[in-house]
Amino acid sequence: DTEIFVSNQTFWEPGSTGATSAVCWNAGVLCEGAAPGPYTDCRVADFDTSGQLLDPGDPSTDEDAALIPVKRFIDTLQGIENTKKSINQDHEVLVSVIGGVPPGYASGDAEILYLDSSNLDEQILFGIGPGCTTADGGVGLPPVRLREFAESFAVGADRNLHSICGSDYTAALTSLADRIRDQLGASCLPVCAGDTDPQTPVLDPYCLVEQEVGGDLIAIPECVADPNSGYSLPDAAELCFYYLRDSDNLTPTPDDDLSPKCADEGWNLEFGFVRAGGTPMPSQVRASCELSELPSVDCPDLY
């Protein structure tokens, strides 16, 4: 309701001369414990425009809420997830937040502290003290509504809130990229790859694999095969690829086996990747391969 930012001062922070971001905190959060805290808990709450707490179990009061109830956003995204699961039960909606939680929260090494700010101007502006502070004095506000939204789509026991006050966001982005990769599943080459050496029992493809970085295409080197440890990075490389092309157990190692998904769909080549620690999986990878001149022979299950 826009009136709470204009004429209705119910949720304005004491001492303020106008509406600030604190309106959103005061109209959407209820904390347990005495001010100035630390509060034992801060949770999502819906109030009407007069400041009356609404019954969370009564959906008929949703239209009376001063702010759009968080549950409405959760239900919308849950509907999208339900549609995805009707196609593939393993598919999920992925939500990850970089917000005002302390560094270490995602790993369970730190918890959110809800406490009023000792800085009056900051308290008037936000309605709560910072959840974390950066090295240069910047602050991140402790999430409540956003936390409930994100936690509704957490995968397993993993926390999906990461600190905006961290020195970098590699861990957060890597975690999300890994989940996206898992959702996408096997990296099948969606064409029939050619065999550069028909004399060997398995497919010997020739491909150029590239990642897009800042609008440029950068070649990804092929991994080094090791009969004892699978595949490893070439010298100075942070990312490499390897071929998965054995669908009939023609080699003694399972490290080059084609996944059941790619094999069942009739493709004859798939890609795997090895990354150095902390190196995220690129969001866009392209592969250009020599194509089979006899796809009915090299990929018979496609025909």
PDB file of N, CA and C in Angstrom, residues 111-184:
ATOM      1  N   GLU A 111      26.055 -17.091  12.391  1.00  0.00           N
ATOM      2  CA  GLU A 111      24.612 -16.909  12.397  1.00  0.00           C
ATOM      3  C   GLU A 111      24.279 -15.423  12.257  1.00  0.00           C
ATOM      4  N   ILE A 112      23.057 -15.142  11.858  1.00  0.00           N
ATOM      5  CA  ILE A 112      22.625 -13.758  11.684  1.00  0.00           C
ATOM      6  C   ILE A 112      22.343 -13.144  13.049  1.00  0.00           C
ATOM      7  N   LEU A 113      22.857 -11.927  13.272  1.00  0.00           N
ATOM      8  CA  LEU A 113      22.599 -11.188  14.505  1.00  0.00           C
ATOM      9  C   LEU A 113      21.626 -10.055  14.189  1.00  0.00           C
ATOM     10  N   TYR A 114      20.482 -10.073  14.865  1.00  0.00           N
ATOM     11  CA  TYR A 114      19.493  -9.008  14.691  1.00  0.00           C
ATOM     12  C   TYR A 114      19.603  -8.064  15.882  1.00  0.00           C
ATOM     13  N   LEU A 115      20.021  -6.834  15.598  1.00  0.00           N
ATOM     14  CA  LEU A 115      20.329  -5.861  16.643  1.00  0.00           C
ATOM     15  C   LEU A 115      20.107  -4.462  16.094  1.00  0.00           C
ATOM     16  N   ASP A 116      19.463  -3.587  16.879  1.00  0.00           N
ATOM     17  CA  ASP A 116      19.298  -2.203  16.435  1.00  0.00           C
ATOM     18  C   ASP A 116      20.664  -1.551  16.258  1.00  0.00           C
ATOM     19  N   SER A 117      20.733  -0.591  15.352  1.00  0.00           N
ATOM     20  CA  SER A 117      21.995   0.102  15.098  1.00  0.00           C
ATOM     21  C   SER A 117      22.277   1.117  16.199  1.00  0.00           C
ATOM     22  N   SER A 118      23.532   1.215  16.600  1.00  0.00           N
ATOM     23  CA  SER A 118      23.938   2.236  17.569  1.00  0.00           C
ATOM     24  C   SER A 118      24.066   3.601  16.908  1.00  0.00           C
ATOM     25  N   ASN A 119      24.034   3.610  15.577  1.00  0.00           N
ATOM     26  CA  ASN A 119      24.082   4.853  14.807  1.00  0.00           C
ATOM     27  C   ASN A 119      22.646   5.295  14.536  1.00  0.00           C
ATOM     28  N   LEU A 120      22.217   6.406  15.136  1.00  0.00           N
ATOM     29  CA  LEU A 120      20.824   6.841  15.034  1.00  0.00           C
ATOM     30  C   LEU A 120      20.406   7.065  13.594  1.00  0.00           C
ATOM     31  N   ASP A 121      21.262   7.696  12.795  1.00  0.00           N
ATOM     32  CA  ASP A 121      20.914   7.946  11.392  1.00  0.00           C
ATOM     33  C   ASP A 121      20.705   6.630  10.646  1.00  0.00           C
ATOM     34  N   GLU A 122      21.550   5.657  10.934  1.00  0.00           N
ATOM     35  CA  GLU A 122      21.439   4.351  10.288  1.00  0.00           C
ATOM     36  C   GLU A 122      20.158   3.637  10.724  1.00  0.00           C
ATOM     37  N   GLN A 123      19.826   3.766  12.008  1.00  0.00           N
ATOM     38  CA  GLN A 123      18.605   3.146  12.517  1.00  0.00           C
ATOM     39  C   GLN A 123      17.370   3.773  11.882  1.00  0.00           C
ATOM     40  N   ILE A 124      17.366   5.097  11.747  1.00  0.00           N
ATOM     41  CA  ILE A 124      16.241   5.787  11.114  1.00  0.00           C
ATOM     42  C   ILE A 124      16.122   5.383   9.650  1.00  0.00           C
ATOM     43  N   LEU A 125      17.241   5.176   9.011  1.00  0.00           N
ATOM     44  CA  LEU A 125      17.228   4.841   7.585  1.00  0.00           C
ATOM     45  C   LEU A 125      16.745   3.418   7.335  1.00  0.00           C
ATOM     46  N   PHE A 126      17.191   2.470   8.159  1.00  0.00           N
ATOM     47  CA  PHE A 126      16.932   1.057   7.862  1.00  0.00           C
ATOM     48  C   PHE A 126      16.002   0.356   8.861  1.00  0.00           C
ATOM     49  N   GLY A 127      15.888   0.866  10.086  1.00  0.00           N
ATOM     50  CA  GLY A 127      15.033   0.223  11.078  1.00  0.00           C
ATOM     51  C   GLY A 127      15.703  -0.905  11.830  1.00  0.00           C
ATOM     52  N   ILE A 128      16.927  -1.223  11.495  1.00  0.00           N
ATOM     53  CA  ILE A 128      17.683  -2.322  12.109  1.00  0.00           C
ATOM     54  C   ILE A 128      19.167  -2.076  11.862  1.00  0.00           C
ATOM     55  N   GLY A 129      20.000  -2.680  12.674  1.00  0.00           N
ATOM     56  CA  GLY A 129      21.431  -2.562  12.468  1.00  0.00           C
ATOM     57  C   GLY A 129      21.923  -3.507  11.390  1.00  0.00           C
ATOM     58  N   PRO A 130      23.179  -3.351  10.979  1.00  0.00           N
ATOM     59  CA  PRO A 130      23.713  -4.180   9.894  1.00  0.00           C
ATOM     60  C   PRO A 130      23.845  -5.643  10.289  1.00  0.00           C
ATOM     61  N   GLY A 131      23.640  -6.508   9.291  1.00  0.00           N
ATOM     62  CA  GLY A 131      23.863  -7.933   9.499  1.00  0.00           C
ATOM     63  C   GLY A 131      25.304  -8.311   9.244  1.00  0.00           C
ATOM     64  N   CYS A 132      26.004  -7.460   8.490  1.00  0.00           N
ATOM     65  CA  CYS A 132      27.430  -7.661   8.233  1.00  0.00           C
ATOM     66  C   CYS A 132      28.024  -6.332   7.803  1.00  0.00           C
ATOM     67  N   THR A 133      29.338  -6.232   7.906  1.00  0.00           N
ATOM     68  CA  THR A 133      30.047  -5.004   7.549  1.00  0.00           C
ATOM     69  C   THR A 133      31.239  -5.361   6.676  1.00  0.00           C
ATOM     70  N   THR A 134      31.443  -4.591   5.609  1.00  0.00           N
ATOM     71  CA  THR A 134      32.564  -4.845   4.711  1.00  0.00           C
ATOM     72  C   THR A 134      33.840  -4.222   5.259  1.00  0.00           C
ATOM     73  N   ALA A 135      34.955  -4.566   4.656  1.00  0.00           N
ATOM     74  CA  ALA A 135      36.247  -4.059   5.106  1.00  0.00           C
ATOM     75  C   ALA A 135      36.336  -2.543   4.987  1.00  0.00           C
ATOM     76  N   ASP A 136      35.608  -1.959   4.027  1.00  0.00           N
ATOM     77  CA  ASP A 136      35.670  -0.508   3.847  1.00  0.00           C
ATOM     78  C   ASP A 136      34.508   0.220   4.521  1.00  0.00           C
ATOM     79  N   GLY A 137      33.791  -0.466   5.415  1.00  0.00           N
ATOM     80  CA  GLY A 137      32.742   0.188   6.185  1.00  0.00           C
ATOM     81  C   GLY A 137      31.348   0.091   5.618  1.00  0.00           C
ATOM     82  N   GLY A 138      31.178  -0.560   4.485  1.00  0.00           N
ATOM     83  CA  GLY A 138      29.843  -0.753   3.939  1.00  0.00           C
ATOM     84  C   GLY A 138      29.062  -1.753   4.779  1.00  0.00           C
ATOM     85  N   VAL A 139      27.743  -1.699   4.684  1.00  0.00           N
ATOM     86  CA  VAL A 139      26.920  -2.594   5.494  1.00  0.00           C
ATOM     87  C   VAL A 139      25.953  -3.377   4.621  1.00  0.00           C
ATOM     88  N   GLY A 140      25.585  -4.550   5.108  1.00  0.00           N
ATOM     89  CA  GLY A 140      24.536  -5.361   4.499  1.00  0.00           C
ATOM     90  C   GLY A 140      23.450  -5.569   5.535  1.00  0.00           C
ATOM     91  N   LEU A 141      22.207  -5.351   5.164  1.00  0.00           N
ATOM     92  CA  LEU A 141      21.105  -5.461   6.111  1.00  0.00           C
ATOM     93  C   LEU A 141      20.702  -6.918   6.297  1.00  0.00           C
ATOM     94  N   PRO A 142      20.432  -7.332   7.533  1.00  0.00           N
ATOM     95  CA  PRO A 142      20.086  -8.736   7.777  1.00  0.00           C
ATOM     96  C   PRO A 142      18.745  -9.083   7.137  1.00  0.00           C
ATOM     97  N   PRO A 143      18.689 -10.093   6.303  1.00  0.00           N
ATOM     98  CA  PRO A 143      17.448 -10.421   5.602  1.00  0.00           C
ATOM     99  C   PRO A 143      16.458 -11.167   6.495  1.00  0.00           C
ATOM    100  N   VAL A 144      15.193 -10.886   6.309  1.00  0.00           N
ATOM    101  CA  VAL A 144      14.128 -11.635   6.974  1.00  0.00           C
ATOM    102  C   VAL A 144      13.126 -12.117   5.930  1.00  0.00           C
ATOM    103  N   ARG A 145      12.484 -11.181   5.236  1.00  0.00           N
ATOM    104  CA  ARG A 145      11.547 -11.571   4.178  1.00  0.00           C
ATOM    105  C   ARG A 145      12.285 -12.312   3.060  1.00  0.00           C
ATOM    106  N   LEU A 146      13.444 -11.773   2.672  1.00  0.00           N
ATOM    107  CA  LEU A 146      14.225 -12.416   1.614  1.00  0.00           C
ATOM    108  C   LEU A 146      14.760 -13.766   2.077  1.00  0.00           C
ATOM    109  N   ARG A 147      15.106 -13.851   3.360  1.00  0.00           N
ATOM    110  CA  ARG A 147      15.600 -15.130   3.898  1.00  0.00           C
ATOM    111  C   ARG A 147      14.513 -16.197   3.837  1.00  0.00           C
ATOM    112  N   GLU A 148      13.290 -15.835   4.240  1.00  0.00           N
ATOM    113  CA  GLU A 148      12.204 -16.819   4.211  1.00  0.00           C
ATOM    114  C   GLU A 148      11.913 -17.267   2.784  1.00  0.00           C
ATOM    115  N   PHE A 149      11.954 -16.319   1.848  1.00  0.00           N
ATOM    116  CA  PHE A 149      11.735 -16.660   0.444  1.00  0.00           C
ATOM    117  C   PHE A 149      12.806 -17.626  -0.038  1.00  0.00           C
ATOM    118  N   ALA A 150      14.075 -17.301   0.232  1.00  0.00           N
ATOM    119  CA  ALA A 150      15.182 -18.141  -0.237  1.00  0.00           C
ATOM    120  C   ALA A 150      15.143 -19.520   0.407  1.00  0.00           C
ATOM    121  N   GLU A 151      14.907 -19.565   1.715  1.00  0.00           N
ATOM    122  CA  GLU A 151      14.924 -20.851   2.415  1.00  0.00           C
ATOM    123  C   GLU A 151      13.799 -21.774   1.960  1.00  0.00           C
ATOM    124  N   SER A 152      12.749 -21.204   1.400  1.00  0.00           N
ATOM    125  CA  SER A 152      11.651 -22.030   0.886  1.00  0.00           C
ATOM    126  C   SER A 152      12.090 -22.857  -0.315  1.00  0.00           C
ATOM    127  N   PHE A 153      13.223 -22.462  -0.931  1.00  0.00           N
ATOM    128  CA  PHE A 153      13.711 -23.175  -2.113  1.00  0.00           C
ATOM    129  C   PHE A 153      15.134 -23.688  -1.905  1.00  0.00           C
ATOM    130  N   ALA A 154      15.536 -23.835  -0.639  1.00  0.00           N
ATOM    131  CA  ALA A 154      16.847 -24.419  -0.350  1.00  0.00           C
ATOM    132  C   ALA A 154      16.845 -25.887  -0.765  1.00  0.00           C
ATOM    133  N   VAL A 155      17.980 -26.353  -1.255  1.00  0.00           N
ATOM    134  CA  VAL A 155      18.119 -27.746  -1.682  1.00  0.00           C
ATOM    135  C   VAL A 155      18.759 -28.539  -0.555  1.00  0.00           C
ATOM    136  N   GLY A 156      17.998 -29.471   0.017  1.00  0.00           N
ATOM    137  CA  GLY A 156      18.517 -30.261   1.120  1.00  0.00           C
ATOM    138  C   GLY A 156      18.811 -29.388   2.325  1.00  0.00           C
ATOM    139  N   ALA A 157      19.916 -29.685   3.008  1.00  0.00           N
ATOM    140  CA  ALA A 157      20.291 -28.934   4.209  1.00  0.00           C
ATOM    141  C   ALA A 157      21.209 -27.764   3.892  1.00  0.00           C
ATOM    142  N   ASP A 158      21.558 -27.579   2.626  1.00  0.00           N
ATOM    143  CA  ASP A 158      22.486 -26.514   2.248  1.00  0.00           C
ATOM    144  C   ASP A 158      21.831 -25.147   2.403  1.00  0.00           C
ATOM    145  N   ARG A 159      22.554 -24.209   2.982  1.00  0.00           N
ATOM    146  CA  ARG A 159      22.073 -22.835   3.072  1.00  0.00           C
ATOM    147  C   ARG A 159      22.308 -22.131   1.742  1.00  0.00           C
ATOM    148  N   ASN A 160      21.329 -21.350   1.316  1.00  0.00           N
ATOM    149  CA  ASN A 160      21.446 -20.671   0.029  1.00  0.00           C
ATOM    150  C   ASN A 160      21.501 -19.160   0.178  1.00  0.00           C
ATOM    151  N   LEU A 161      21.992 -18.694   1.334  1.00  0.00           N
ATOM    152  CA  LEU A 161      22.236 -17.273   1.548  1.00  0.00           C
ATOM    153  C   LEU A 161      23.722 -17.071   1.795  1.00  0.00           C
ATOM    154  N   HIS A 162      24.316 -16.177   1.021  1.00  0.00           N
ATOM    155  CA  HIS A 162      25.747 -15.908   1.098  1.00  0.00           C
ATOM    156  C   HIS A 162      25.972 -14.437   1.441  1.00  0.00           C
ATOM    157  N   SER A 163      27.115 -14.146   2.015  1.00  0.00           N
ATOM    158  CA  SER A 163      27.372 -12.797   2.520  1.00  0.00           C
ATOM    159  C   SER A 163      27.790 -11.821   1.431  1.00  0.00           C
ATOM    160  N   ILE A 164      27.129 -10.672   1.418  1.00  0.00           N
ATOM    161  CA  ILE A 164      27.515  -9.600   0.506  1.00  0.00           C
ATOM    162  C   ILE A 164      28.764  -8.895   1.024  1.00  0.00           C
ATOM    163  N   CYS A 165      29.132  -9.182   2.277  1.00  0.00           N
ATOM    164  CA  CYS A 165      30.295  -8.543   2.881  1.00  0.00           C
ATOM    165  C   CYS A 165      31.577  -9.354   2.709  1.00  0.00           C
ATOM    166  N   GLY A 166      31.505 -10.472   2.038  1.00  0.00           N
ATOM    167  CA  GLY A 166      32.695 -11.280   1.805  1.00  0.00           C
ATOM    168  C   GLY A 166      33.667 -10.588   0.867  1.00  0.00           C
ATOM    169  N   SER A 167      34.908 -11.037   0.880  1.00  0.00           N
ATOM    170  CA  SER A 167      35.932 -10.417   0.032  1.00  0.00           C
ATOM    171  C   SER A 167      35.696 -10.691  -1.444  1.00  0.00           C
ATOM    172  N   ASP A 168      35.033 -11.799  -1.770  1.00  0.00           N
ATOM    173  CA  ASP A 168      34.610 -12.074  -3.149  1.00  0.00           C
ATOM    174  C   ASP A 168      33.427 -13.034  -3.097  1.00  0.00           C
ATOM    175  N   TYR A 169      32.782 -13.200  -4.248  1.00  0.00           N
ATOM    176  CA  TYR A 169      31.560 -13.999  -4.305  1.00  0.00           C
ATOM    177  C   TYR A 169      31.774 -15.337  -5.013  1.00  0.00           C
ATOM    178  N   THR A 170      33.023 -15.775  -5.078  1.00  0.00           N
ATOM    179  CA  THR A 170      33.325 -17.010  -5.799  1.00  0.00           C
ATOM    180  C   THR A 170      32.542 -18.194  -5.253  1.00  0.00           C
ATOM    181  N   ALA A 171      32.528 -18.343  -3.935  1.00  0.00           N
ATOM    182  CA  ALA A 171      31.849 -19.498  -3.339  1.00  0.00           C
ATOM    183  C   ALA A 171      30.360 -19.486  -3.661  1.00  0.00           C
ATOM    184  N   ALA A 172      29.744 -18.304  -3.581  1.00  0.00           N
ATOM    185  CA  ALA A 172      28.307 -18.202  -3.857  1.00  0.00           C
ATOM    186  C   ALA A 172      28.002 -18.535  -5.304  1.00  0.00           C
ATOM    187  N   LEU A 173      28.785 -17.970  -6.217  1.00  0.00           N
ATOM    188  CA  LEU A 173      28.529 -18.185  -7.638  1.00  0.00           C
ATOM    189  C   LEU A 173      28.867 -19.616  -8.048  1.00  0.00           C
ATOM    190  N   THR A 174      29.916 -20.179  -7.451  1.00  0.00           N
ATOM    191  CA  THR A 174      30.275 -21.565  -7.760  1.00  0.00           C
ATOM    192  C   THR A 174      29.178 -22.515  -7.302  1.00  0.00           C
ATOM    193  N   SER A 175      28.640 -22.253  -6.114  1.00  0.00           N
ATOM    194  CA  SER A 175      27.558 -23.092  -5.598  1.00  0.00           C
ATOM    195  C   SER A 175      26.359 -23.070  -6.530  1.00  0.00           C
ATOM    196  N   LEU A 176      25.998 -21.878  -7.003  1.00  0.00           N
ATOM    197  CA  LEU A 176      24.851 -21.770  -7.906  1.00  0.00           C
ATOM    198  C   LEU A 176      25.153 -22.430  -9.244  1.00  0.00           C
ATOM    199  N   ALA A 177      26.369 -22.206  -9.766  1.00  0.00           N
ATOM    200  CA  ALA A 177      26.737 -22.804 -11.053  1.00  0.00           C
ATOM    201  C   ALA A 177      26.713 -24.331 -10.973  1.00  0.00           C
ATOM    202  N   ASP A 178      27.175 -24.871  -9.839  1.00  0.00           N
ATOM    203  CA  ASP A 178      27.163 -26.329  -9.672  1.00  0.00           C
ATOM    204  C   ASP A 178      25.734 -26.865  -9.681  1.00  0.00           C
ATOM    205  N   ARG A 179      24.826 -26.138  -9.049  1.00  0.00           N
ATOM    206  CA  ARG A 179      23.432 -26.591  -9.011  1.00  0.00           C
ATOM    207  C   ARG A 179      22.789 -26.492 -10.389  1.00  0.00           C
ATOM    208  N   ILE A 180      23.125 -25.429 -11.116  1.00  0.00           N
ATOM    209  CA  ILE A 180      22.609 -25.303 -12.479  1.00  0.00           C
ATOM    210  C   ILE A 180      23.135 -26.444 -13.343  1.00  0.00           C
ATOM    211  N   ARG A 181      24.426 -26.743 -13.186  1.00  0.00           N
ATOM    212  CA  ARG A 181      25.025 -27.846 -13.941  1.00  0.00           C
ATOM    213  C   ARG A 181      24.309 -29.157 -13.633  1.00  0.00           C
ATOM    214  N   ASP A 182      24.039 -29.384 -12.348  1.00  0.00           N
ATOM    215  CA  ASP A 182      23.355 -30.621 -11.966  1.00  0.00           C
ATOM    216  C   ASP A 182      21.954 -30.683 -12.561  1.00  0.00           C
ATOM    217  N   GLN A 183      21.293 -29.526 -12.663  1.00  0.00           N
ATOM    218  CA  GLN A 183      19.957 -29.492 -13.254  1.00  0.00           C
ATOM    219  C   GLN A 183      20.010 -29.790 -14.748  1.00  0.00           C
ATOM    220  N   LEU A 184      21.044 -29.264 -15.389  1.00  0.00           N
ATOM    221  CA  LEU A 184      21.151 -29.467 -16.834  1.00  0.00           C
ATOM    222  C   LEU A 184      21.489 -30.912 -17.171  1.00  0.00           C
TER     223      LEU A 184
END
